[in-house]
mmCIF file of C-alpha atoms and ligand atoms in Angstrom:
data_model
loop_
_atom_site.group_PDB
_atom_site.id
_atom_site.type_symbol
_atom_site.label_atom_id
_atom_site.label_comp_id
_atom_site.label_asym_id
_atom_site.label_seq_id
_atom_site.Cartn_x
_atom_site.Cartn_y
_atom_site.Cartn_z
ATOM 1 C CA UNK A 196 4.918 12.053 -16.961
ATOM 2 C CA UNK A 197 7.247 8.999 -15.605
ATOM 3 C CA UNK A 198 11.007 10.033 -15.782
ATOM 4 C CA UNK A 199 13.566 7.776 -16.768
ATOM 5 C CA UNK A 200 16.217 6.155 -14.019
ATOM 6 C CA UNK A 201 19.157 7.485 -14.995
ATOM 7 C CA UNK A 202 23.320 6.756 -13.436
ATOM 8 C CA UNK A 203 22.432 10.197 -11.455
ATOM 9 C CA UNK A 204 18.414 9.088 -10.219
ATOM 10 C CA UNK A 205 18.411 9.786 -6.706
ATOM 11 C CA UNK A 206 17.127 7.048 -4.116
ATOM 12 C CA UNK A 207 14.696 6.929 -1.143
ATOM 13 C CA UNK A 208 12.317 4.254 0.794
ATOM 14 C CA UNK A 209 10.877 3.461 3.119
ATOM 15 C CA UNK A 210 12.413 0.494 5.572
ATOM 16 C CA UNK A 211 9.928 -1.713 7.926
ATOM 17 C CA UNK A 212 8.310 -4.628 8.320
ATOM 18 C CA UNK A 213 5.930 -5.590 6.659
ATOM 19 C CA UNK A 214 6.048 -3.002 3.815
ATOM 20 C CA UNK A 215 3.559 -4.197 1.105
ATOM 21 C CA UNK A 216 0.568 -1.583 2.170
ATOM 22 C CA UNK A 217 2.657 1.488 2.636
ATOM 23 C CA UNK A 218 1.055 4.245 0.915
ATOM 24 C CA UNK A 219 4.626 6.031 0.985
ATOM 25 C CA UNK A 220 6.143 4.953 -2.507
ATOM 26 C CA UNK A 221 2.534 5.932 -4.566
ATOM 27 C CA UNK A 222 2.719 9.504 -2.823
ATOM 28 C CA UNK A 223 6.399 10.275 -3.571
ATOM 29 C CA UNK A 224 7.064 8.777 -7.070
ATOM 30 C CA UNK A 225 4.132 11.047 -8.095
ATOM 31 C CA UNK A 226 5.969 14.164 -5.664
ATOM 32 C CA UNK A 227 8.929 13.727 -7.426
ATOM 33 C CA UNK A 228 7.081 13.262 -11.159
ATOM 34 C CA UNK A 229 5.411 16.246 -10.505
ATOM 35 C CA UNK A 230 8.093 18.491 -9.782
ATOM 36 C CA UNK A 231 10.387 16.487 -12.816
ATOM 37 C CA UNK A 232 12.975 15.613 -9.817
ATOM 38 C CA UNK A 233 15.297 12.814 -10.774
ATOM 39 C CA UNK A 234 14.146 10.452 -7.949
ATOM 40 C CA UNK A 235 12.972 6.990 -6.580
ATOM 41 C CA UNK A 236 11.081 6.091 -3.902
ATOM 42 C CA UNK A 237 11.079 2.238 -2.817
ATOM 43 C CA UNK A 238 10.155 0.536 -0.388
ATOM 44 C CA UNK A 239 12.511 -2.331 1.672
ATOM 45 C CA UNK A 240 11.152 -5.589 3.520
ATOM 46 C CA UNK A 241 14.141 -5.180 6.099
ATOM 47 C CA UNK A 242 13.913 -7.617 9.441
ATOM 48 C CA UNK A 243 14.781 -6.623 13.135
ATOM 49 C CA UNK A 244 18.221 -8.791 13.267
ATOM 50 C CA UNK A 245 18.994 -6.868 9.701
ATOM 51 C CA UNK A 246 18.483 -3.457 10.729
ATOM 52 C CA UNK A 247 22.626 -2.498 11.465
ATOM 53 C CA UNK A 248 23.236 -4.275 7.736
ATOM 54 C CA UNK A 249 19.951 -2.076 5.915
ATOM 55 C CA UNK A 250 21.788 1.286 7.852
ATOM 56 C CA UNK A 251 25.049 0.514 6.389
ATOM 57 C CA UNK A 252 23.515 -0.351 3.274
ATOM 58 C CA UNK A 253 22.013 3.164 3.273
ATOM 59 C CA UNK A 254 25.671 5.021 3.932
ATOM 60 C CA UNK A 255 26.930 2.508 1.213
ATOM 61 C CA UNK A 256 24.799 2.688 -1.270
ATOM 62 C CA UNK A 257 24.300 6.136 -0.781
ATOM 63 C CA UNK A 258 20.774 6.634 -0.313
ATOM 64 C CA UNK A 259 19.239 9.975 0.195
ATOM 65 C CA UNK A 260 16.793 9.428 2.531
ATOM 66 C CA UNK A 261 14.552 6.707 4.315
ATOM 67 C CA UNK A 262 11.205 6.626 5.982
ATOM 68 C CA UNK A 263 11.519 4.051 9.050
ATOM 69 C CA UNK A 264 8.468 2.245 10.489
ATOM 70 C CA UNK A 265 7.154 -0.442 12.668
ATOM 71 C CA UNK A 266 9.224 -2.291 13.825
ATOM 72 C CA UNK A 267 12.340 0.200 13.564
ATOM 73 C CA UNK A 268 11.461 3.403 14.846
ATOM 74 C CA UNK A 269 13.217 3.597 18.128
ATOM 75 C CA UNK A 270 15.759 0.476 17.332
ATOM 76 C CA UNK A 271 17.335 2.351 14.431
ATOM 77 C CA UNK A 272 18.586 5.500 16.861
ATOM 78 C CA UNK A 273 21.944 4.165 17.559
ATOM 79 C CA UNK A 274 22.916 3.646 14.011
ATOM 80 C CA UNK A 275 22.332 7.785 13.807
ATOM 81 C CA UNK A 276 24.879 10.073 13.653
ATOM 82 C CA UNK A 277 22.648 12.761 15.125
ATOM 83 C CA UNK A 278 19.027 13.368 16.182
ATOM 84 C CA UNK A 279 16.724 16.176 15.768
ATOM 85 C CA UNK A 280 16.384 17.166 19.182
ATOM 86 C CA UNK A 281 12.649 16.447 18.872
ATOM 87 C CA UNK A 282 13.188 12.979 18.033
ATOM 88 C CA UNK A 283 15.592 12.574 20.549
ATOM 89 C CA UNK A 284 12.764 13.822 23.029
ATOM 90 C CA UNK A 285 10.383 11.189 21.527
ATOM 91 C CA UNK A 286 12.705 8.557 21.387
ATOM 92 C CA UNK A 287 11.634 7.083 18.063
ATOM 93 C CA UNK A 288 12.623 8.223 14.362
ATOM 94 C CA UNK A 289 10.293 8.173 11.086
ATOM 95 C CA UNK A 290 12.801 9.681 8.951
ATOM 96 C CA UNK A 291 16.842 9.652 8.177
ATOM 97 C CA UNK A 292 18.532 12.116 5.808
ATOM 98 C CA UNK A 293 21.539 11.332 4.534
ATOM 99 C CA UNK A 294 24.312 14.269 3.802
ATOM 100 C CA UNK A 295 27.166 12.826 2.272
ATOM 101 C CA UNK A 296 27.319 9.966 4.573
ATOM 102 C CA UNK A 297 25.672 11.613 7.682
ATOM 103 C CA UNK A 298 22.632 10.375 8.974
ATOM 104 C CA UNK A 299 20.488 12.812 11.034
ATOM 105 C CA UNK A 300 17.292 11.161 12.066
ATOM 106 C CA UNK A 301 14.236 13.417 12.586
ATOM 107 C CA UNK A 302 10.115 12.335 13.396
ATOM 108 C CA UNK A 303 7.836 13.526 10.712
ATOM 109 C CA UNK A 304 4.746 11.738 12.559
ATOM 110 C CA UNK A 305 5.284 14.122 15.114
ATOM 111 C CA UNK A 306 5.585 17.691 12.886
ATOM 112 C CA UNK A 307 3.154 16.042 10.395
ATOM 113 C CA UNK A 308 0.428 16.025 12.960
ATOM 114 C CA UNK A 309 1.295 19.691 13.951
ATOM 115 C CA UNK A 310 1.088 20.458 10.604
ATOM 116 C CA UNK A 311 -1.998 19.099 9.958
ATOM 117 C CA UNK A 312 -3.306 20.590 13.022
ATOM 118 C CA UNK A 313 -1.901 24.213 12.352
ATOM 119 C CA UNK A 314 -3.115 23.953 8.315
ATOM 120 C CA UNK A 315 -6.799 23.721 9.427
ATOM 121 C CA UNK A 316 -6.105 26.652 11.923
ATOM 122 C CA UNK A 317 -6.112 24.985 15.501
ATOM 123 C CA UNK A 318 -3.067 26.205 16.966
ATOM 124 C CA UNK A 319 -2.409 23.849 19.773
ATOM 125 C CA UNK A 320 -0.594 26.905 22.366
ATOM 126 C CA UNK A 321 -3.063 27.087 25.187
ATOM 127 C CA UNK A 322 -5.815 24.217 24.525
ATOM 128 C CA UNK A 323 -6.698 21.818 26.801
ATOM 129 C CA UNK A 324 -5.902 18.205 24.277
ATOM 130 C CA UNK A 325 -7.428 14.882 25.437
ATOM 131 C CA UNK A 326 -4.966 12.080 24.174
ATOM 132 C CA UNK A 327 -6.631 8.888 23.613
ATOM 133 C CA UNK A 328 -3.792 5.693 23.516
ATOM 134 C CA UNK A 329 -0.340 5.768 24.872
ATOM 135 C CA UNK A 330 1.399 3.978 21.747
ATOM 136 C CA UNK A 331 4.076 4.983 19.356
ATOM 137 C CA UNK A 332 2.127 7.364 17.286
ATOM 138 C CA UNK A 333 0.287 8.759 21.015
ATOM 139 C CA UNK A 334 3.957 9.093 21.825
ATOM 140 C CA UNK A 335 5.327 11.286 19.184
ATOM 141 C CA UNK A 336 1.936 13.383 19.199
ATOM 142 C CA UNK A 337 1.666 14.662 23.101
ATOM 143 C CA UNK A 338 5.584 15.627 23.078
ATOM 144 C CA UNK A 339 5.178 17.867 19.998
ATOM 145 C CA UNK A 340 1.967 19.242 21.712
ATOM 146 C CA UNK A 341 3.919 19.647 24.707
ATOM 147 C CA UNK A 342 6.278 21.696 22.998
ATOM 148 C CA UNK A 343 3.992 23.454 21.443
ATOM 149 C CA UNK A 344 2.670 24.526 24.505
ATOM 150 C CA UNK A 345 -0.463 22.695 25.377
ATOM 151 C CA UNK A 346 -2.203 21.163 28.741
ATOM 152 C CA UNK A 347 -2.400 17.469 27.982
ATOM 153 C CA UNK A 348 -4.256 14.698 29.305
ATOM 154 C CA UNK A 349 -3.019 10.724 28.556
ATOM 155 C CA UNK A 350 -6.524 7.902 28.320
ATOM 156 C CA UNK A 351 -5.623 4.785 28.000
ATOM 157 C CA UNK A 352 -7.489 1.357 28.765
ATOM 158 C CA UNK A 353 -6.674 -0.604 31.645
ATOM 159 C CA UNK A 354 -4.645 -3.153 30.736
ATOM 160 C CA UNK A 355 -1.734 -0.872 29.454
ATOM 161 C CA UNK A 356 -2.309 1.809 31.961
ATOM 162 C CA UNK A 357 0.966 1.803 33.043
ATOM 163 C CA UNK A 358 2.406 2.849 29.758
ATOM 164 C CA UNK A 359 0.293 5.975 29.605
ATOM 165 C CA UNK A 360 1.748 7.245 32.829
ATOM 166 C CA UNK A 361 5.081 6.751 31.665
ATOM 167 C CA UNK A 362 4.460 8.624 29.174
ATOM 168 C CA UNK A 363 2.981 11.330 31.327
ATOM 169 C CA UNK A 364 5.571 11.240 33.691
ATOM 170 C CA UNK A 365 8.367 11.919 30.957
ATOM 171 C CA UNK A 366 6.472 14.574 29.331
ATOM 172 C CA UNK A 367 5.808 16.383 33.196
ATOM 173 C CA UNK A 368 9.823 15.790 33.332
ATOM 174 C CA UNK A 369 10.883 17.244 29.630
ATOM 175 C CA UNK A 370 8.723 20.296 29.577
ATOM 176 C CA UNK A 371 7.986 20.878 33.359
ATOM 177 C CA UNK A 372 4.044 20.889 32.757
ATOM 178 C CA UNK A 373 1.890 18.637 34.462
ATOM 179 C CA UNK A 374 0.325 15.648 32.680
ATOM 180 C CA UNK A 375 -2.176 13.400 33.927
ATOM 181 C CA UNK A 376 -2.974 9.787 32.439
ATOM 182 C CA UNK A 377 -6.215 7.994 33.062
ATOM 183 C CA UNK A 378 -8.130 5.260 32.737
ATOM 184 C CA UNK A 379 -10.090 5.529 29.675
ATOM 185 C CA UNK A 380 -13.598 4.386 31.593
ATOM 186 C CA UNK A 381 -16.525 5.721 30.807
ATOM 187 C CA UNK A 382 -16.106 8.427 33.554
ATOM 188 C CA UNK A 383 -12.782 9.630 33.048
ATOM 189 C CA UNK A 384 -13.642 9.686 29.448
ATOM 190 C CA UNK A 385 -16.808 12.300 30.174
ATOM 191 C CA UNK A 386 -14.885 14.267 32.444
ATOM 192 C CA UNK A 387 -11.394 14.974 29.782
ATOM 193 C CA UNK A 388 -13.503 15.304 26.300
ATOM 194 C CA UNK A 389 -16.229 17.679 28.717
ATOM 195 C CA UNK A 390 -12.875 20.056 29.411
ATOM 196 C CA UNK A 391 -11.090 19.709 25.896
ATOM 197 C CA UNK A 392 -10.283 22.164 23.297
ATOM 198 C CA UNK A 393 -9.311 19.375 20.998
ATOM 199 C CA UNK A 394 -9.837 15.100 21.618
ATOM 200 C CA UNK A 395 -6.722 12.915 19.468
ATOM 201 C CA UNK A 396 -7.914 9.756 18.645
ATOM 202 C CA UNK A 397 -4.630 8.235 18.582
ATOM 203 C CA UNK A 398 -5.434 4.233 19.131
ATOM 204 C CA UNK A 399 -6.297 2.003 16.424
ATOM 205 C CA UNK A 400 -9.886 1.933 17.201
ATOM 206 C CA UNK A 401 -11.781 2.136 14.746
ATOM 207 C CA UNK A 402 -9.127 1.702 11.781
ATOM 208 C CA UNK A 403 -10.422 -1.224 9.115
ATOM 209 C CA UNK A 404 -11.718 -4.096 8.670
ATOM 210 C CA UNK A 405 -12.800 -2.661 12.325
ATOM 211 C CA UNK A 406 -14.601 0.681 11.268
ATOM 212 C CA UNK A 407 -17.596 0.003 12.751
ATOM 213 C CA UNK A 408 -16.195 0.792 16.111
ATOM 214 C CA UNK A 409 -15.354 4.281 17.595
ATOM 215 C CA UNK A 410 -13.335 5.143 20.576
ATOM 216 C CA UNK A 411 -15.665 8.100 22.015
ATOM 217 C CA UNK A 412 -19.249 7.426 22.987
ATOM 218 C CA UNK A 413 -21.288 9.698 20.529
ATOM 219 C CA UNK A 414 -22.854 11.399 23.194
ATOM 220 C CA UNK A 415 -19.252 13.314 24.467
ATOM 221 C CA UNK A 416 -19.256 15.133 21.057
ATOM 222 C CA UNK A 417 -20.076 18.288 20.479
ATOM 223 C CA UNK A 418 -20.130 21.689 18.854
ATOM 224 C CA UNK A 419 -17.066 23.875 19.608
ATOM 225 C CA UNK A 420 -14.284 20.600 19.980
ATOM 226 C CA UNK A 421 -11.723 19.703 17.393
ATOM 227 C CA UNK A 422 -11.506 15.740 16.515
ATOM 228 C CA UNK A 423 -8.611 14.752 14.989
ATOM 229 C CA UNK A 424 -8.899 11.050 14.217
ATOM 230 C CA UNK A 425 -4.992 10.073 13.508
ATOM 231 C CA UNK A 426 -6.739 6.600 11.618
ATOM 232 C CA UNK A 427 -6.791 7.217 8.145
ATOM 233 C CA UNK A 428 -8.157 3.610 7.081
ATOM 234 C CA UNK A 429 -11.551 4.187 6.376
ATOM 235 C CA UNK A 430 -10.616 8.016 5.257
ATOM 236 C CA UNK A 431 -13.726 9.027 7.368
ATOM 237 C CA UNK A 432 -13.900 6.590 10.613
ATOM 238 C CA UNK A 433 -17.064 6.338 12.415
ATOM 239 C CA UNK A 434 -15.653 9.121 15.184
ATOM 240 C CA UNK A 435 -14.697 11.608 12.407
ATOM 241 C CA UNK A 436 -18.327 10.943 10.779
ATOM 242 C CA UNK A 437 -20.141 11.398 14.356
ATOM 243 C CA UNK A 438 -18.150 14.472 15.386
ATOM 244 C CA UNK A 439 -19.206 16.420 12.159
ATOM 245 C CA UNK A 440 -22.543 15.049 13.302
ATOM 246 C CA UNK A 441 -22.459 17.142 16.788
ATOM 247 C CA UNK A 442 -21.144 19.840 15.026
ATOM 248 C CA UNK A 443 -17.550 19.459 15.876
ATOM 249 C CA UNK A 444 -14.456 20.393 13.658
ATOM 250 C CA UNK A 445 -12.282 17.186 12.350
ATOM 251 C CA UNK A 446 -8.746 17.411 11.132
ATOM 252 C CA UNK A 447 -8.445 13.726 8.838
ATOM 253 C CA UNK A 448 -5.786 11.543 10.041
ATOM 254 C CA UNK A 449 -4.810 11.615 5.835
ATOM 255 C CA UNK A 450 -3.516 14.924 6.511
ATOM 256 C CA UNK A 451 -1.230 13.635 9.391
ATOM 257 C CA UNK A 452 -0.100 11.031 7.110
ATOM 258 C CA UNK A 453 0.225 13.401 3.965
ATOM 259 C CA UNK A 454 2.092 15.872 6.651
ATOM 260 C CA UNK A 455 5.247 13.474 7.509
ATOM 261 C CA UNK A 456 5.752 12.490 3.623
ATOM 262 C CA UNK A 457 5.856 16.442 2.733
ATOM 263 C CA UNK A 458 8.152 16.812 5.515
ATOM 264 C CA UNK A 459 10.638 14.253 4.443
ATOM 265 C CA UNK A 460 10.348 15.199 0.730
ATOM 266 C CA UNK A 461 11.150 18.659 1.336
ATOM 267 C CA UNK A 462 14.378 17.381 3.615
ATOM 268 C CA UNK A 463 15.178 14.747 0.905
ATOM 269 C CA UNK A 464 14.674 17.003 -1.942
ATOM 270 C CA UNK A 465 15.101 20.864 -0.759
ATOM 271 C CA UNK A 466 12.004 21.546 -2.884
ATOM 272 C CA UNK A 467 8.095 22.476 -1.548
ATOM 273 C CA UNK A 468 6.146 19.487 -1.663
ATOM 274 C CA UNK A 469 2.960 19.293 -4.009
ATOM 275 C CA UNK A 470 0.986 18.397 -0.920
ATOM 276 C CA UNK A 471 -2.364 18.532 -2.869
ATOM 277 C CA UNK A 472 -1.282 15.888 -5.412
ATOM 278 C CA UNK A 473 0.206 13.627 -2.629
ATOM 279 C CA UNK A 474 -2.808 13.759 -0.746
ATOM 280 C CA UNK A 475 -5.102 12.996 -3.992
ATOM 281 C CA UNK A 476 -2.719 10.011 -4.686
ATOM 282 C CA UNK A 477 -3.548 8.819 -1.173
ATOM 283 C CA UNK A 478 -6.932 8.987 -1.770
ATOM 284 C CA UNK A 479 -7.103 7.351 -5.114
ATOM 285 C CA UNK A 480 -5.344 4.209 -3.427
ATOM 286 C CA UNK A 481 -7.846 4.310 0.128
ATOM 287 C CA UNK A 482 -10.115 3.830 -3.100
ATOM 288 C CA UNK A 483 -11.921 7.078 -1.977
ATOM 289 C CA UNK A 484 -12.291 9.801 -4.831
ATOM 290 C CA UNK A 485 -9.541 12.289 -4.856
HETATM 291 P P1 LIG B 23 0.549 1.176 18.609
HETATM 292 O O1 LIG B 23 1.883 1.662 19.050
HETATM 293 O O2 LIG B 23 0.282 -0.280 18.433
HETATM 294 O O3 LIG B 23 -0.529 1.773 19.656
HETATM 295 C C1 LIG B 23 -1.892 1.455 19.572
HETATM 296 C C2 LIG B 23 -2.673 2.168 20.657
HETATM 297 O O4 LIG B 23 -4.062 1.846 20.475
HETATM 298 C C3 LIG B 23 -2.328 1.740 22.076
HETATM 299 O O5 LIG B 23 -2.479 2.832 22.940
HETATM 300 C C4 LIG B 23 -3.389 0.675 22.368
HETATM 301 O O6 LIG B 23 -3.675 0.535 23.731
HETATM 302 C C5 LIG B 23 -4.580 1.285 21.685
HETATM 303 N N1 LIG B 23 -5.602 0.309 21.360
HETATM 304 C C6 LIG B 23 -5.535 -0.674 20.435
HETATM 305 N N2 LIG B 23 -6.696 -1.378 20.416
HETATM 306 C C7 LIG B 23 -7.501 -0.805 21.349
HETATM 307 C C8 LIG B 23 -8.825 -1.079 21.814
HETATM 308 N N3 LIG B 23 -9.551 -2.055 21.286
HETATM 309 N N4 LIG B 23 -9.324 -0.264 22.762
HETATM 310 C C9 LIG B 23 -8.614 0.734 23.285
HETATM 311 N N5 LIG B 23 -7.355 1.029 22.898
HETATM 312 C C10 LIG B 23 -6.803 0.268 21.940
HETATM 313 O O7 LIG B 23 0.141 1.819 17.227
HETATM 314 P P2 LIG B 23 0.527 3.269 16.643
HETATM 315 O O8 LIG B 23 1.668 3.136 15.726
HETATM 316 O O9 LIG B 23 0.578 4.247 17.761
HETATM 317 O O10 LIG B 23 -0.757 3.562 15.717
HETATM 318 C C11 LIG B 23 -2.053 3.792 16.261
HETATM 319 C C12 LIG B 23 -3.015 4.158 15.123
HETATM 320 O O11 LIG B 23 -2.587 5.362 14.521
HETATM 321 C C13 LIG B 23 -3.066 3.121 13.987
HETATM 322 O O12 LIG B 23 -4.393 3.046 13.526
HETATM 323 C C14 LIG B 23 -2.189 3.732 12.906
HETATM 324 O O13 LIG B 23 -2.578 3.360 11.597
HETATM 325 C C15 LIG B 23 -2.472 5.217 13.122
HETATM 326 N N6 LIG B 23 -1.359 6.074 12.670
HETATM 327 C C16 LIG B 23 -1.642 7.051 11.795
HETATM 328 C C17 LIG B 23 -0.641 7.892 11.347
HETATM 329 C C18 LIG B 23 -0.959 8.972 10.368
HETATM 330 O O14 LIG B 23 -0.021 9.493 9.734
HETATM 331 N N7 LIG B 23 -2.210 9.371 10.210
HETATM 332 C C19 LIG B 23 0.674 7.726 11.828
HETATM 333 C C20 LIG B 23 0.933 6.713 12.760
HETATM 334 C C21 LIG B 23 -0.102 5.882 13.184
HETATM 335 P P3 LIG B 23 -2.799 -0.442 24.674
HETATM 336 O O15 LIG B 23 -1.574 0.360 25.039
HETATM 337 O O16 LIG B 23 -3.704 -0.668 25.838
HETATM 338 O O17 LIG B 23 -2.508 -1.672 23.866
#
């Protein structure tokens, strides 16, 4: 049942740009239905040069909380009054909650794909995780593995090489472990998926209108691996649909994306998320059947 806005309704959003296909306002509006909380969830067109105006806004106004994303996740930091020490780590924020004026800034993308990982029973402590991509979501995903105590190795294709070993290098320097990054050739690629525990897919290979494509040659799959394809447009790419093939487990990259909005509703609101509902309302718009 749809509660009325009231003088007292509550307000969150999401800010980025563009904003149109976020899948953020359908999951929380029903969140907050569900549990008959007396919020909003919108989400706000906001452009780089207005980024210091849509942060005072938020103080002003007196939002509760926002989602950030693309292109604000690591320009919106200074306008913080604090980081979660795990987003200052990463460097980049997903999420702001606002207490009574003070904004603490904190990455759900990061504890959402722990989450995920941990809710299907693959503790990450110990495993050998093949990283595939060196972007901002690759970036938030091997420091919270890091922390949680696994051996990581960075693939990335040529052309960008260079960002994968920074990456590595800053990871080797914030935990002390020892990362490699690597050309994602054909080669490399056979020798880190033949020694992993678990294989991230986090590039965009594969997402739609390109789902045809897959990141990992069919044959490197097999029985005993965990695949956790962070694309969650198709719901099941072609990787996810070939690694069931060889036998392997998947983890959905919905479940990431499910993770981070439970995350920041429970912050926002102080109440459990109905992660079931939020993940069916996800669904319903990827047009897949909940
Ligand atoms: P990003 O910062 O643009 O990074 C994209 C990464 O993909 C880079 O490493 C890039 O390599 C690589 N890449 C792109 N096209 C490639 C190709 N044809 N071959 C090989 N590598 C390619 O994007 P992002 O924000 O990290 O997002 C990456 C994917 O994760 C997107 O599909 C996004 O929708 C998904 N995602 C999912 C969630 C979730 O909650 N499930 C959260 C965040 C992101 P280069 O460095 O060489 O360009």
């Amino acid at each position: 049942m749809k509660h009325d806005i009231s003088g007292k309704t509550k307000v969150c959003g999401l800010i980025g740009d563009p904003v149109e296909h976020t899948m953020s306002p359908v999951m929380h509006n029903a969140a907050f239905n569900e549990l008959g909380l007396d919020y909003v969830y919108l989400a706000f067109r906001v452009r780089a040069e207005e980024l210091a105006q849509a942060i005072a806004g938020m103080r002003a106004l007196n939002i509760r909380g926002l989602n950030v994303t693309i292109p604000h996740k690591v320009a919106v930091i200074p306008f913080l009054d604090e980081l979660d020490p795990l987003a200052e780590k990463i460097g980049a924020v997903n999420t702001i909650l606002n207490d009574g004026g003070f904004l603490k800034g904190y990455n759900t993308d990061a504890t959402g794909f722990l989450k995920a990982l941990r809710d299907r029973g693959f503790g990450p402590a110990g495993k050998r995780v093949a990283i595939l991509g060196a972007g901002g979501a690759a970036r938030a995903i091997s420091f919270i593995l890091a922390d949680s105590g696994a051996e990581l190795v960075i693939l990335n294709r040529r052309e960008e090489l260079d960002w994968a070993e920074a990456l590595a290098r800053q990871i080797s320097d914030a935990f002390g472990k020892e990362v490699n990054a690597f050309e994602s050739d054909a080669a490399n690629l056979k020798a880190a998926l033949d020694s992993a525990d678990i294989v991230v897919n986090a590039t965009s290979v594969g997402m739609s209108p390109h789902s045809g494509e897959s990141p990992v040659p069919a044959g490197l799959l097999r029985a005993g691996m965990v695949i956790f394809d962070i694309v969650y447009n198709p719901l099941k790419t072609r990787l996810a649909t070939e690694a069931a093939q060889a036998g392997a487990e998947t983890v959905m990259g919905l479940d990431m994306l499910v993770g981070q909005g439970a995350l920041a509703f429970e912050m926002w609101t102080g109440k459990q998320a109905p992660v079931g509902l939020m993940k069916r309302e996800a669904i319903k718009m990827l047009g897949g059947r909940p």
